[in-house]
């Protein structure tokens, strides 16, 4: 499931409405005559071939005709269409084969170049040429091709729907490898502001993949020590050398929930903290508080070093406020619940502390009170 979602995100991110539309290439293989004999027999009347044609465009297979048994002048009436980027430069190879029980023998080929533009393929007789694996090719092939370009549609007034929140929490069977692929694709989604992978089986691979992708998305330079280092248990991946479009600037705020993933590991947390600190409040990562101290917690919350020092060494300290009592239950609806947290760290108060000019909450010891309400939209 994780790989399916990741593939969908990649497809969503790769849509470019400004790209030139692909051309439609139509290839026709109608019939042949006087093909070479590949199935020999003692009696000449039993000598024949079982021909079929494989169609390739720029070296990529796009179609294949049916096999016609014991016939040197077969008819296929086959047409195949495919999309190409530059039809004027495309090369079409129509290679003829003789079908045997275990293998196939080459019978020559016809190469089509300088393809004409038109709605229907221009078919004509073409001589079958010898190839490196068939030196005795003979006969002709009635075939042709043509390409057409669809009319470019005006830009749509309806924009692609932006994906802002992706919540997959409480799915431990997704596993570390699945979450690593998913997290990388999700982090590359420009409009995403919240990714929740709490209790999804995330481990070092997820953390490493997130850190690498987020460095690119938030324009953070990767440390040299990271280069070539794989997460424990991760397989070696082929590096993608294709150029990537620059990330949006500024990248919107992104909040990532990784709590209750106790196999995440210190190395992965340190990497995520490194990126979060340098993103300067545009990235916040939530991990289980038992896995890190207050300093790392503030880094994960996205606080740069100067603001971390302010929070930790603040002299104006008061007791953390007691939350207001819950409002009475509404007669026509369910009661309103308050959010509760068993233990708080300095990271919990960090953003509230920096926002307040007159008061700083007590960050020196755990608090057993419920979390006060706070409007995160102002961050």
mmCIF file of C-alpha atoms in Angstrom:
data_model
loop_
_atom_site.group_PDB
_atom_site.id
_atom_site.type_symbol
_atom_site.label_atom_id
_atom_site.label_comp_id
_atom_site.label_asym_id
_atom_site.label_seq_id
_atom_site.Cartn_x
_atom_site.Cartn_y
_atom_site.Cartn_z
ATOM 1 C CA UNK A 1 0.000 0.000 0.000
ATOM 2 C CA UNK A 2 2.828 2.395 0.823
ATOM 3 C CA UNK A 3 4.463 1.899 -2.578
ATOM 4 C CA UNK A 4 1.143 2.450 -4.367
ATOM 5 C CA UNK A 5 0.565 5.737 -2.532
ATOM 6 C CA UNK A 6 4.165 6.816 -3.157
ATOM 7 C CA UNK A 7 3.805 6.113 -6.877
ATOM 8 C CA UNK A 8 0.575 8.123 -6.922
ATOM 9 C CA UNK A 9 2.309 11.053 -5.232
ATOM 10 C CA UNK A 10 5.166 10.921 -7.720
ATOM 11 C CA UNK A 11 2.694 10.954 -10.607
ATOM 12 C CA UNK A 12 0.842 13.854 -8.954
ATOM 13 C CA UNK A 13 4.074 15.847 -8.591
ATOM 14 C CA UNK A 14 5.304 15.175 -12.135
ATOM 15 C CA UNK A 15 2.292 16.723 -13.905
ATOM 16 C CA UNK A 16 3.353 19.769 -15.887
ATOM 17 C CA UNK A 17 0.594 21.627 -17.685
ATOM 18 C CA UNK A 18 3.141 23.688 -19.645
ATOM 19 C CA UNK A 19 4.788 20.697 -21.328
ATOM 20 C CA UNK A 20 4.425 20.295 -25.066
ATOM 21 C CA UNK A 21 1.881 17.525 -25.792
ATOM 22 C CA UNK A 22 3.243 14.241 -27.138
ATOM 23 C CA UNK A 23 2.740 13.289 -30.792
ATOM 24 C CA UNK A 24 0.747 10.214 -31.772
ATOM 25 C CA UNK A 25 2.639 7.782 -34.014
ATOM 26 C CA UNK A 26 0.589 5.253 -36.009
ATOM 27 C CA UNK A 27 2.358 2.214 -37.535
ATOM 28 C CA UNK A 28 0.758 -0.216 -39.984
ATOM 29 C CA UNK A 29 2.036 -3.694 -40.924
ATOM 30 C CA UNK A 30 -0.325 -5.111 -43.552
ATOM 31 C CA UNK A 31 1.297 -8.071 -45.298
ATOM 32 C CA UNK A 32 4.469 -9.562 -46.763
ATOM 33 C CA UNK A 33 5.503 -11.695 -49.717
ATOM 34 C CA UNK A 34 8.324 -14.063 -50.691
ATOM 35 C CA UNK A 35 9.877 -14.188 -47.225
ATOM 36 C CA UNK A 36 12.913 -16.370 -46.541
ATOM 37 C CA UNK A 37 12.414 -20.049 -45.665
ATOM 38 C CA UNK A 38 13.498 -20.916 -42.125
ATOM 39 C CA UNK A 39 11.739 -24.246 -41.518
ATOM 40 C CA UNK A 40 13.443 -26.786 -43.795
ATOM 41 C CA UNK A 41 12.045 -30.173 -44.761
ATOM 42 C CA UNK A 42 13.022 -33.004 -47.104
ATOM 43 C CA UNK A 43 10.191 -32.191 -49.473
ATOM 44 C CA UNK A 44 10.193 -28.696 -50.931
ATOM 45 C CA UNK A 45 6.449 -28.311 -50.506
ATOM 46 C CA UNK A 46 6.878 -28.568 -46.716
ATOM 47 C CA UNK A 47 9.548 -25.863 -46.510
ATOM 48 C CA UNK A 48 8.120 -22.653 -45.061
ATOM 49 C CA UNK A 49 8.195 -20.257 -42.085
ATOM 50 C CA UNK A 50 5.898 -19.122 -39.288
ATOM 51 C CA UNK A 51 6.435 -15.330 -39.520
ATOM 52 C CA UNK A 52 5.478 -12.534 -37.155
ATOM 53 C CA UNK A 53 6.683 -8.928 -36.838
ATOM 54 C CA UNK A 54 7.977 -7.123 -33.749
ATOM 55 C CA UNK A 55 7.515 -3.329 -33.849
ATOM 56 C CA UNK A 56 10.059 -1.098 -32.087
ATOM 57 C CA UNK A 57 10.212 2.692 -31.894
ATOM 58 C CA UNK A 58 13.584 4.178 -30.964
ATOM 59 C CA UNK A 59 14.638 0.779 -29.650
ATOM 60 C CA UNK A 60 11.567 0.283 -27.453
ATOM 61 C CA UNK A 61 9.093 -2.476 -28.235
ATOM 62 C CA UNK A 62 5.583 -1.131 -28.787
ATOM 63 C CA UNK A 63 3.785 -4.045 -30.458
ATOM 64 C CA UNK A 64 3.841 -7.472 -32.120
ATOM 65 C CA UNK A 65 1.709 -9.086 -34.816
ATOM 66 C CA UNK A 66 0.163 -12.525 -34.621
ATOM 67 C CA UNK A 67 2.053 -15.581 -35.878
ATOM 68 C CA UNK A 68 0.920 -16.865 -39.290
ATOM 69 C CA UNK A 69 1.685 -20.580 -39.570
ATOM 70 C CA UNK A 70 3.509 -21.997 -42.635
ATOM 71 C CA UNK A 71 3.147 -18.998 -44.896
ATOM 72 C CA UNK A 72 5.833 -17.038 -46.797
ATOM 73 C CA UNK A 73 3.308 -14.387 -47.891
ATOM 74 C CA UNK A 74 1.361 -13.718 -44.688
ATOM 75 C CA UNK A 75 -1.266 -11.051 -44.009
ATOM 76 C CA UNK A 76 -1.495 -9.403 -40.604
ATOM 77 C CA UNK A 77 -3.485 -6.142 -41.116
ATOM 78 C CA UNK A 78 -1.916 -4.895 -37.891
ATOM 79 C CA UNK A 79 -1.924 -1.291 -36.660
ATOM 80 C CA UNK A 80 -0.346 -0.017 -33.449
ATOM 81 C CA UNK A 81 -0.197 3.504 -31.998
ATOM 82 C CA UNK A 82 2.176 5.024 -29.473
ATOM 83 C CA UNK A 83 3.179 8.441 -28.152
ATOM 84 C CA UNK A 84 6.553 9.963 -29.017
ATOM 85 C CA UNK A 85 8.298 13.182 -28.057
ATOM 86 C CA UNK A 86 10.082 13.935 -31.367
ATOM 87 C CA UNK A 87 8.419 12.007 -34.220
ATOM 88 C CA UNK A 88 10.557 13.652 -36.914
ATOM 89 C CA UNK A 89 13.667 11.976 -35.453
ATOM 90 C CA UNK A 90 12.053 8.671 -34.485
ATOM 91 C CA UNK A 91 13.198 5.393 -36.064
ATOM 92 C CA UNK A 92 10.731 2.532 -36.509
ATOM 93 C CA UNK A 93 12.107 -1.012 -36.759
ATOM 94 C CA UNK A 94 9.859 -3.764 -38.130
ATOM 95 C CA UNK A 95 11.751 -6.984 -37.524
ATOM 96 C CA UNK A 96 10.404 -10.251 -38.925
ATOM 97 C CA UNK A 97 10.824 -13.472 -36.963
ATOM 98 C CA UNK A 98 10.106 -17.153 -37.563
ATOM 99 C CA UNK A 99 8.352 -18.720 -34.581
ATOM 100 C CA UNK A 100 9.783 -22.056 -33.406
ATOM 101 C CA UNK A 101 8.947 -24.195 -30.404
ATOM 102 C CA UNK A 102 11.685 -22.885 -28.155
ATOM 103 C CA UNK A 103 13.187 -19.871 -29.943
ATOM 104 C CA UNK A 104 12.634 -17.591 -32.914
ATOM 105 C CA UNK A 105 14.848 -17.121 -35.967
ATOM 106 C CA UNK A 106 15.396 -13.704 -37.514
ATOM 107 C CA UNK A 107 14.076 -13.217 -41.055
ATOM 108 C CA UNK A 108 15.240 -9.655 -41.724
ATOM 109 C CA UNK A 109 13.841 -6.206 -40.986
ATOM 110 C CA UNK A 110 12.455 -3.005 -42.477
ATOM 111 C CA UNK A 111 13.589 0.355 -41.062
ATOM 112 C CA UNK A 112 11.340 3.439 -41.362
ATOM 113 C CA UNK A 113 12.898 6.905 -41.065
ATOM 114 C CA UNK A 114 11.834 10.467 -41.873
ATOM 115 C CA UNK A 115 8.262 9.646 -40.951
ATOM 116 C CA UNK A 116 5.571 11.744 -42.670
ATOM 117 C CA UNK A 117 2.931 13.739 -40.855
ATOM 118 C CA UNK A 118 -0.661 12.658 -41.367
ATOM 119 C CA UNK A 119 -3.714 11.091 -39.809
ATOM 120 C CA UNK A 120 -3.268 7.692 -41.528
ATOM 121 C CA UNK A 121 -0.086 5.671 -42.144
ATOM 122 C CA UNK A 122 1.288 5.873 -45.686
ATOM 123 C CA UNK A 123 1.799 2.182 -46.591
ATOM 124 C CA UNK A 124 3.928 0.925 -49.458
ATOM 125 C CA UNK A 125 6.052 -2.072 -50.408
ATOM 126 C CA UNK A 126 9.502 -2.030 -48.848
ATOM 127 C CA UNK A 127 12.297 -4.536 -49.311
ATOM 128 C CA UNK A 128 13.238 -6.688 -46.328
ATOM 129 C CA UNK A 129 16.866 -5.977 -45.410
ATOM 130 C CA UNK A 130 19.438 -8.357 -43.983
ATOM 131 C CA UNK A 131 20.411 -7.988 -40.327
ATOM 132 C CA UNK A 132 23.348 -9.149 -38.225
ATOM 133 C CA UNK A 133 21.416 -12.300 -37.279
ATOM 134 C CA UNK A 134 19.908 -12.941 -40.736
ATOM 135 C CA UNK A 135 22.180 -12.794 -43.780
ATOM 136 C CA UNK A 136 19.736 -14.391 -46.221
ATOM 137 C CA UNK A 137 16.681 -12.125 -45.878
ATOM 138 C CA UNK A 138 14.330 -11.868 -48.851
ATOM 139 C CA UNK A 139 10.900 -10.592 -49.819
ATOM 140 C CA UNK A 140 8.952 -7.380 -49.269
ATOM 141 C CA UNK A 141 6.823 -5.897 -46.489
ATOM 142 C CA UNK A 142 3.735 -3.747 -47.111
ATOM 143 C CA UNK A 143 3.943 -1.258 -44.261
ATOM 144 C CA UNK A 144 4.176 2.409 -43.288
ATOM 145 C CA UNK A 145 3.816 4.982 -40.536
ATOM 146 C CA UNK A 146 2.661 8.537 -39.914
ATOM 147 C CA UNK A 147 2.462 10.880 -36.956
ATOM 148 C CA UNK A 148 0.017 13.543 -35.886
ATOM 149 C CA UNK A 149 0.099 16.186 -33.195
ATOM 150 C CA UNK A 150 -2.981 16.750 -31.045
ATOM 151 C CA UNK A 151 -4.255 20.266 -30.732
ATOM 152 C CA UNK A 152 -2.869 21.947 -27.680
ATOM 153 C CA UNK A 153 -5.632 22.666 -25.237
ATOM 154 C CA UNK A 154 -5.751 26.089 -23.631
ATOM 155 C CA UNK A 155 -4.588 26.145 -20.003
ATOM 156 C CA UNK A 156 -7.306 24.888 -17.758
ATOM 157 C CA UNK A 157 -8.863 27.364 -15.372
ATOM 158 C CA UNK A 158 -9.213 24.534 -12.868
ATOM 159 C CA UNK A 159 -5.936 23.987 -11.076
ATOM 160 C CA UNK A 160 -4.770 20.620 -9.877
ATOM 161 C CA UNK A 161 -6.052 19.863 -6.427
ATOM 162 C CA UNK A 162 -3.374 20.482 -3.840
ATOM 163 C CA UNK A 163 -2.610 17.760 -1.324
ATOM 164 C CA UNK A 164 -2.231 19.504 2.027
ATOM 165 C CA UNK A 165 -2.655 16.763 4.642
ATOM 166 C CA UNK A 166 -1.704 13.082 4.484
ATOM 167 C CA UNK A 167 -2.592 11.066 7.591
ATOM 168 C CA UNK A 168 -1.558 7.403 7.734
ATOM 169 C CA UNK A 169 -1.077 7.011 11.470
ATOM 170 C CA UNK A 170 -1.795 3.741 13.294
ATOM 171 C CA UNK A 171 -0.773 1.570 10.330
ATOM 172 C CA UNK A 172 2.233 -0.325 11.737
ATOM 173 C CA UNK A 173 2.208 -2.855 8.893
ATOM 174 C CA UNK A 174 3.399 -0.201 6.445
ATOM 175 C CA UNK A 175 6.889 -0.904 7.745
ATOM 176 C CA UNK A 176 10.145 0.988 7.518
ATOM 177 C CA UNK A 177 10.922 0.376 3.843
ATOM 178 C CA UNK A 178 7.398 1.253 2.711
ATOM 179 C CA UNK A 179 7.301 4.380 4.842
ATOM 180 C CA UNK A 180 10.727 5.426 3.511
ATOM 181 C CA UNK A 181 9.429 5.430 -0.066
ATOM 182 C CA UNK A 182 6.181 7.083 0.989
ATOM 183 C CA UNK A 183 7.852 9.770 3.111
ATOM 184 C CA UNK A 184 10.255 10.699 0.317
ATOM 185 C CA UNK A 185 7.414 11.134 -2.183
ATOM 186 C CA UNK A 186 5.261 13.013 0.332
ATOM 187 C CA UNK A 187 8.043 15.405 1.302
ATOM 188 C CA UNK A 188 8.485 16.279 -2.379
ATOM 189 C CA UNK A 189 4.818 17.307 -2.668
ATOM 190 C CA UNK A 190 4.995 21.125 -2.731
ATOM 191 C CA UNK A 191 1.560 21.764 -1.226
ATOM 192 C CA UNK A 192 1.849 19.285 1.660
ATOM 193 C CA UNK A 193 1.710 20.926 5.089
ATOM 194 C CA UNK A 194 1.094 17.891 7.315
ATOM 195 C CA UNK A 195 2.377 14.315 7.100
ATOM 196 C CA UNK A 196 1.361 12.005 9.952
ATOM 197 C CA UNK A 197 3.146 8.644 10.135
ATOM 198 C CA UNK A 198 2.660 8.007 13.843
ATOM 199 C CA UNK A 199 2.939 4.293 14.692
ATOM 200 C CA UNK A 200 3.535 3.222 11.115
ATOM 201 C CA UNK A 201 6.630 1.092 11.664
ATOM 202 C CA UNK A 202 9.045 3.867 10.723
ATOM 203 C CA UNK A 203 12.702 3.143 11.366
ATOM 204 C CA UNK A 204 16.114 4.451 10.290
ATOM 205 C CA UNK A 205 15.353 4.083 6.575
ATOM 206 C CA UNK A 206 12.357 6.398 6.888
ATOM 207 C CA UNK A 207 14.343 8.973 8.850
ATOM 208 C CA UNK A 208 17.295 8.920 6.454
ATOM 209 C CA UNK A 209 15.065 9.184 3.362
ATOM 210 C CA UNK A 210 13.124 12.069 4.907
ATOM 211 C CA UNK A 211 16.278 13.934 5.905
ATOM 212 C CA UNK A 212 17.812 13.626 2.440
ATOM 213 C CA UNK A 213 14.647 14.761 0.660
ATOM 214 C CA UNK A 214 13.935 17.587 3.102
ATOM 215 C CA UNK A 215 17.468 18.948 2.632
ATOM 216 C CA UNK A 216 16.603 19.454 -1.011
ATOM 217 C CA UNK A 217 13.083 20.756 -0.367
ATOM 218 C CA UNK A 218 14.229 23.333 2.201
ATOM 219 C CA UNK A 219 17.506 24.208 0.425
ATOM 220 C CA UNK A 220 19.645 22.904 3.293
ATOM 221 C CA UNK A 221 23.168 21.792 2.418
ATOM 222 C CA UNK A 222 23.782 18.142 3.285
ATOM 223 C CA UNK A 223 26.789 17.481 5.547
ATOM 224 C CA UNK A 224 29.651 15.601 3.932
ATOM 225 C CA UNK A 225 29.368 12.931 6.606
ATOM 226 C CA UNK A 226 25.987 11.904 5.161
ATOM 227 C CA UNK A 227 27.277 11.209 1.671
ATOM 228 C CA UNK A 228 27.419 7.491 0.917
ATOM 229 C CA UNK A 229 26.031 6.481 4.335
ATOM 230 C CA UNK A 230 22.979 4.216 4.197
ATOM 231 C CA UNK A 231 20.491 3.530 6.950
ATOM 232 C CA UNK A 232 20.912 0.190 8.779
ATOM 233 C CA UNK A 233 19.280 -2.546 6.699
ATOM 234 C CA UNK A 234 18.785 -0.335 3.648
ATOM 235 C CA UNK A 235 19.718 -1.646 0.219
ATOM 236 C CA UNK A 236 22.013 0.321 -2.042
ATOM 237 C CA UNK A 237 19.994 2.515 -4.390
ATOM 238 C CA UNK A 238 20.872 3.760 -7.835
ATOM 239 C CA UNK A 239 21.427 7.491 -7.767
ATOM 240 C CA UNK A 240 18.945 9.508 -9.792
ATOM 241 C CA UNK A 241 21.055 11.766 -12.015
ATOM 242 C CA UNK A 242 18.131 13.473 -13.721
ATOM 243 C CA UNK A 243 17.980 17.222 -13.055
ATOM 244 C CA UNK A 244 15.203 18.240 -10.688
ATOM 245 C CA UNK A 245 13.224 21.467 -10.750
ATOM 246 C CA UNK A 246 14.030 23.743 -7.834
ATOM 247 C CA UNK A 247 11.722 23.518 -4.814
ATOM 248 C CA UNK A 248 9.185 26.288 -4.200
ATOM 249 C CA UNK A 249 10.660 29.280 -2.431
ATOM 250 C CA UNK A 250 9.764 29.680 0.260
ATOM 251 C CA UNK A 251 8.712 26.081 0.857
ATOM 252 C CA UNK A 252 5.446 26.102 2.883
ATOM 253 C CA UNK A 253 5.574 25.016 6.498
ATOM 254 C CA UNK A 254 5.614 21.242 6.827
ATOM 255 C CA UNK A 255 4.778 19.313 9.986
ATOM 256 C CA UNK A 256 5.772 15.640 10.170
ATOM 257 C CA UNK A 257 4.419 13.283 12.837
ATOM 258 C CA UNK A 258 6.682 10.330 13.666
ATOM 259 C CA UNK A 259 5.641 9.692 17.248
ATOM 260 C CA UNK A 260 5.366 6.120 18.548
ATOM 261 C CA UNK A 261 7.984 4.884 16.085
ATOM 262 C CA UNK A 262 10.478 3.688 18.662
ATOM 263 C CA UNK A 263 12.771 2.038 16.100
ATOM 264 C CA UNK A 264 13.529 5.366 14.445
ATOM 265 C CA UNK A 265 16.952 5.558 16.078
ATOM 266 C CA UNK A 266 19.208 8.384 17.225
ATOM 267 C CA UNK A 267 21.012 8.782 13.898
ATOM 268 C CA UNK A 268 17.763 9.354 12.016
ATOM 269 C CA UNK A 269 16.488 11.772 14.681
ATOM 270 C CA UNK A 270 19.746 13.719 14.598
ATOM 271 C CA UNK A 271 19.475 14.073 10.827
ATOM 272 C CA UNK A 272 15.890 15.267 11.030
ATOM 273 C CA UNK A 273 16.824 17.711 13.785
ATOM 274 C CA UNK A 274 19.664 19.037 11.637
ATOM 275 C CA UNK A 275 17.289 19.829 8.757
ATOM 276 C CA UNK A 276 14.529 21.181 10.993
ATOM 277 C CA UNK A 277 16.905 23.589 12.737
ATOM 278 C CA UNK A 278 18.176 25.022 9.466
ATOM 279 C CA UNK A 279 14.722 25.339 7.919
ATOM 280 C CA UNK A 280 14.027 28.057 10.518
ATOM 281 C CA UNK A 281 10.471 27.358 11.628
ATOM 282 C CA UNK A 282 9.298 26.028 8.241
ATOM 283 C CA UNK A 283 9.728 22.405 9.305
ATOM 284 C CA UNK A 284 8.601 20.729 12.513
ATOM 285 C CA UNK A 285 9.122 17.053 13.309
ATOM 286 C CA UNK A 286 7.299 15.249 16.129
ATOM 287 C CA UNK A 287 9.040 12.205 17.611
ATOM 288 C CA UNK A 288 8.397 10.277 20.805
ATOM 289 C CA UNK A 289 9.841 12.380 23.625
ATOM 290 C CA UNK A 290 11.565 9.379 25.220
ATOM 291 C CA UNK A 291 13.958 9.249 22.261
ATOM 292 C CA UNK A 292 15.587 12.668 22.656
ATOM 293 C CA UNK A 293 16.455 15.397 25.149
ATOM 294 C CA UNK A 294 15.249 18.970 25.343
ATOM 295 C CA UNK A 295 17.978 20.310 23.042
ATOM 296 C CA UNK A 296 17.134 17.866 20.249
ATOM 297 C CA UNK A 297 13.442 18.474 20.890
ATOM 298 C CA UNK A 298 13.845 22.179 20.236
ATOM 299 C CA UNK A 299 15.828 21.448 17.076
ATOM 300 C CA UNK A 300 13.092 19.122 15.854
ATOM 301 C CA UNK A 301 10.603 21.907 16.480
ATOM 302 C CA UNK A 302 12.600 23.996 14.008
ATOM 303 C CA UNK A 303 14.255 26.436 16.401
ATOM 304 C CA UNK A 304 17.634 27.867 15.338
ATOM 305 C CA UNK A 305 20.455 27.956 17.899
ATOM 306 C CA UNK A 306 19.802 31.550 18.990
ATOM 307 C CA UNK A 307 16.177 30.877 19.828
ATOM 308 C CA UNK A 308 17.039 27.589 21.554
ATOM 309 C CA UNK A 309 19.384 29.439 23.865
ATOM 310 C CA UNK A 310 16.665 31.963 24.598
ATOM 311 C CA UNK A 311 14.190 29.257 25.547
ATOM 312 C CA UNK A 312 16.592 27.237 27.676
ATOM 313 C CA UNK A 313 18.230 30.158 29.520
ATOM 314 C CA UNK A 314 15.198 32.426 29.893
ATOM 315 C CA UNK A 315 15.176 34.219 33.259
ATOM 316 C CA UNK A 316 11.517 35.164 33.345
ATOM 317 C CA UNK A 317 9.947 31.903 34.519
ATOM 318 C CA UNK A 318 6.507 31.243 35.911
ATOM 319 C CA UNK A 319 4.523 28.098 36.554
ATOM 320 C CA UNK A 320 2.907 26.587 33.486
ATOM 321 C CA UNK A 321 -0.713 27.812 33.403
ATOM 322 C CA UNK A 322 -3.547 25.562 34.463
ATOM 323 C CA UNK A 323 -5.950 25.098 31.552
ATOM 324 C CA UNK A 324 -9.411 26.524 31.742
ATOM 325 C CA UNK A 325 -12.167 24.057 32.623
ATOM 326 C CA UNK A 326 -13.836 22.295 29.738
ATOM 327 C CA UNK A 327 -16.958 24.050 28.464
ATOM 328 C CA UNK A 328 -20.260 22.501 29.338
ATOM 329 C CA UNK A 329 -21.637 19.872 26.982
ATOM 330 C CA UNK A 330 -23.790 21.252 24.210
ATOM 331 C CA UNK A 331 -27.329 19.956 24.411
ATOM 332 C CA UNK A 332 -27.532 19.198 20.696
ATOM 333 C CA UNK A 333 -24.090 17.609 20.313
ATOM 334 C CA UNK A 334 -21.361 15.568 22.014
ATOM 335 C CA UNK A 335 -19.234 17.019 24.834
ATOM 336 C CA UNK A 336 -16.126 18.986 23.885
ATOM 337 C CA UNK A 337 -12.916 17.078 24.729
ATOM 338 C CA UNK A 338 -9.632 18.652 25.769
ATOM 339 C CA UNK A 339 -6.252 17.480 24.506
ATOM 340 C CA UNK A 340 -4.191 15.855 27.244
ATOM 341 C CA UNK A 341 -0.513 15.061 27.454
ATOM 342 C CA UNK A 342 1.095 13.140 30.301
ATOM 343 C CA UNK A 343 4.447 14.926 30.204
ATOM 344 C CA UNK A 344 5.713 18.072 28.590
ATOM 345 C CA UNK A 345 9.181 19.008 27.337
ATOM 346 C CA UNK A 346 10.678 22.349 26.465
ATOM 347 C CA UNK A 347 9.859 21.730 22.848
ATOM 348 C CA UNK A 348 6.154 21.772 23.724
ATOM 349 C CA UNK A 349 6.406 25.311 25.078
ATOM 350 C CA UNK A 350 9.003 26.601 22.652
ATOM 351 C CA UNK A 351 6.740 28.328 20.158
ATOM 352 C CA UNK A 352 4.464 29.753 22.840
ATOM 353 C CA UNK A 353 7.485 31.052 24.729
ATOM 354 C CA UNK A 354 8.873 32.880 21.742
ATOM 355 C CA UNK A 355 5.486 34.402 20.924
ATOM 356 C CA UNK A 356 4.895 35.865 24.392
ATOM 357 C CA UNK A 357 6.629 39.137 25.343
ATOM 358 C CA UNK A 358 5.469 39.266 28.946
ATOM 359 C CA UNK A 359 5.612 35.740 30.243
ATOM 360 C CA UNK A 360 7.703 32.621 29.791
ATOM 361 C CA UNK A 361 6.369 29.225 30.833
ATOM 362 C CA UNK A 362 8.256 27.072 33.281
ATOM 363 C CA UNK A 363 10.555 24.903 31.195
ATOM 364 C CA UNK A 364 12.676 23.542 34.025
ATOM 365 C CA UNK A 365 10.601 20.508 34.993
ATOM 366 C CA UNK A 366 7.861 18.253 33.640
ATOM 367 C CA UNK A 367 4.327 19.412 34.099
ATOM 368 C CA UNK A 368 1.324 17.212 34.792
ATOM 369 C CA UNK A 369 -1.229 19.646 33.454
ATOM 370 C CA UNK A 370 -3.160 19.455 30.245
ATOM 371 C CA UNK A 371 -1.936 21.323 27.229
ATOM 372 C CA UNK A 372 -3.224 24.902 26.994
ATOM 373 C CA UNK A 373 -4.983 25.858 23.823
ATOM 374 C CA UNK A 374 -2.720 27.496 21.275
ATOM 375 C CA UNK A 375 -3.388 28.841 17.802
ATOM 376 C CA UNK A 376 -0.713 27.259 15.606
ATOM 377 C CA UNK A 377 -1.905 29.184 12.584
ATOM 378 C CA UNK A 378 0.059 32.192 13.816
ATOM 379 C CA UNK A 379 3.361 30.311 13.627
#
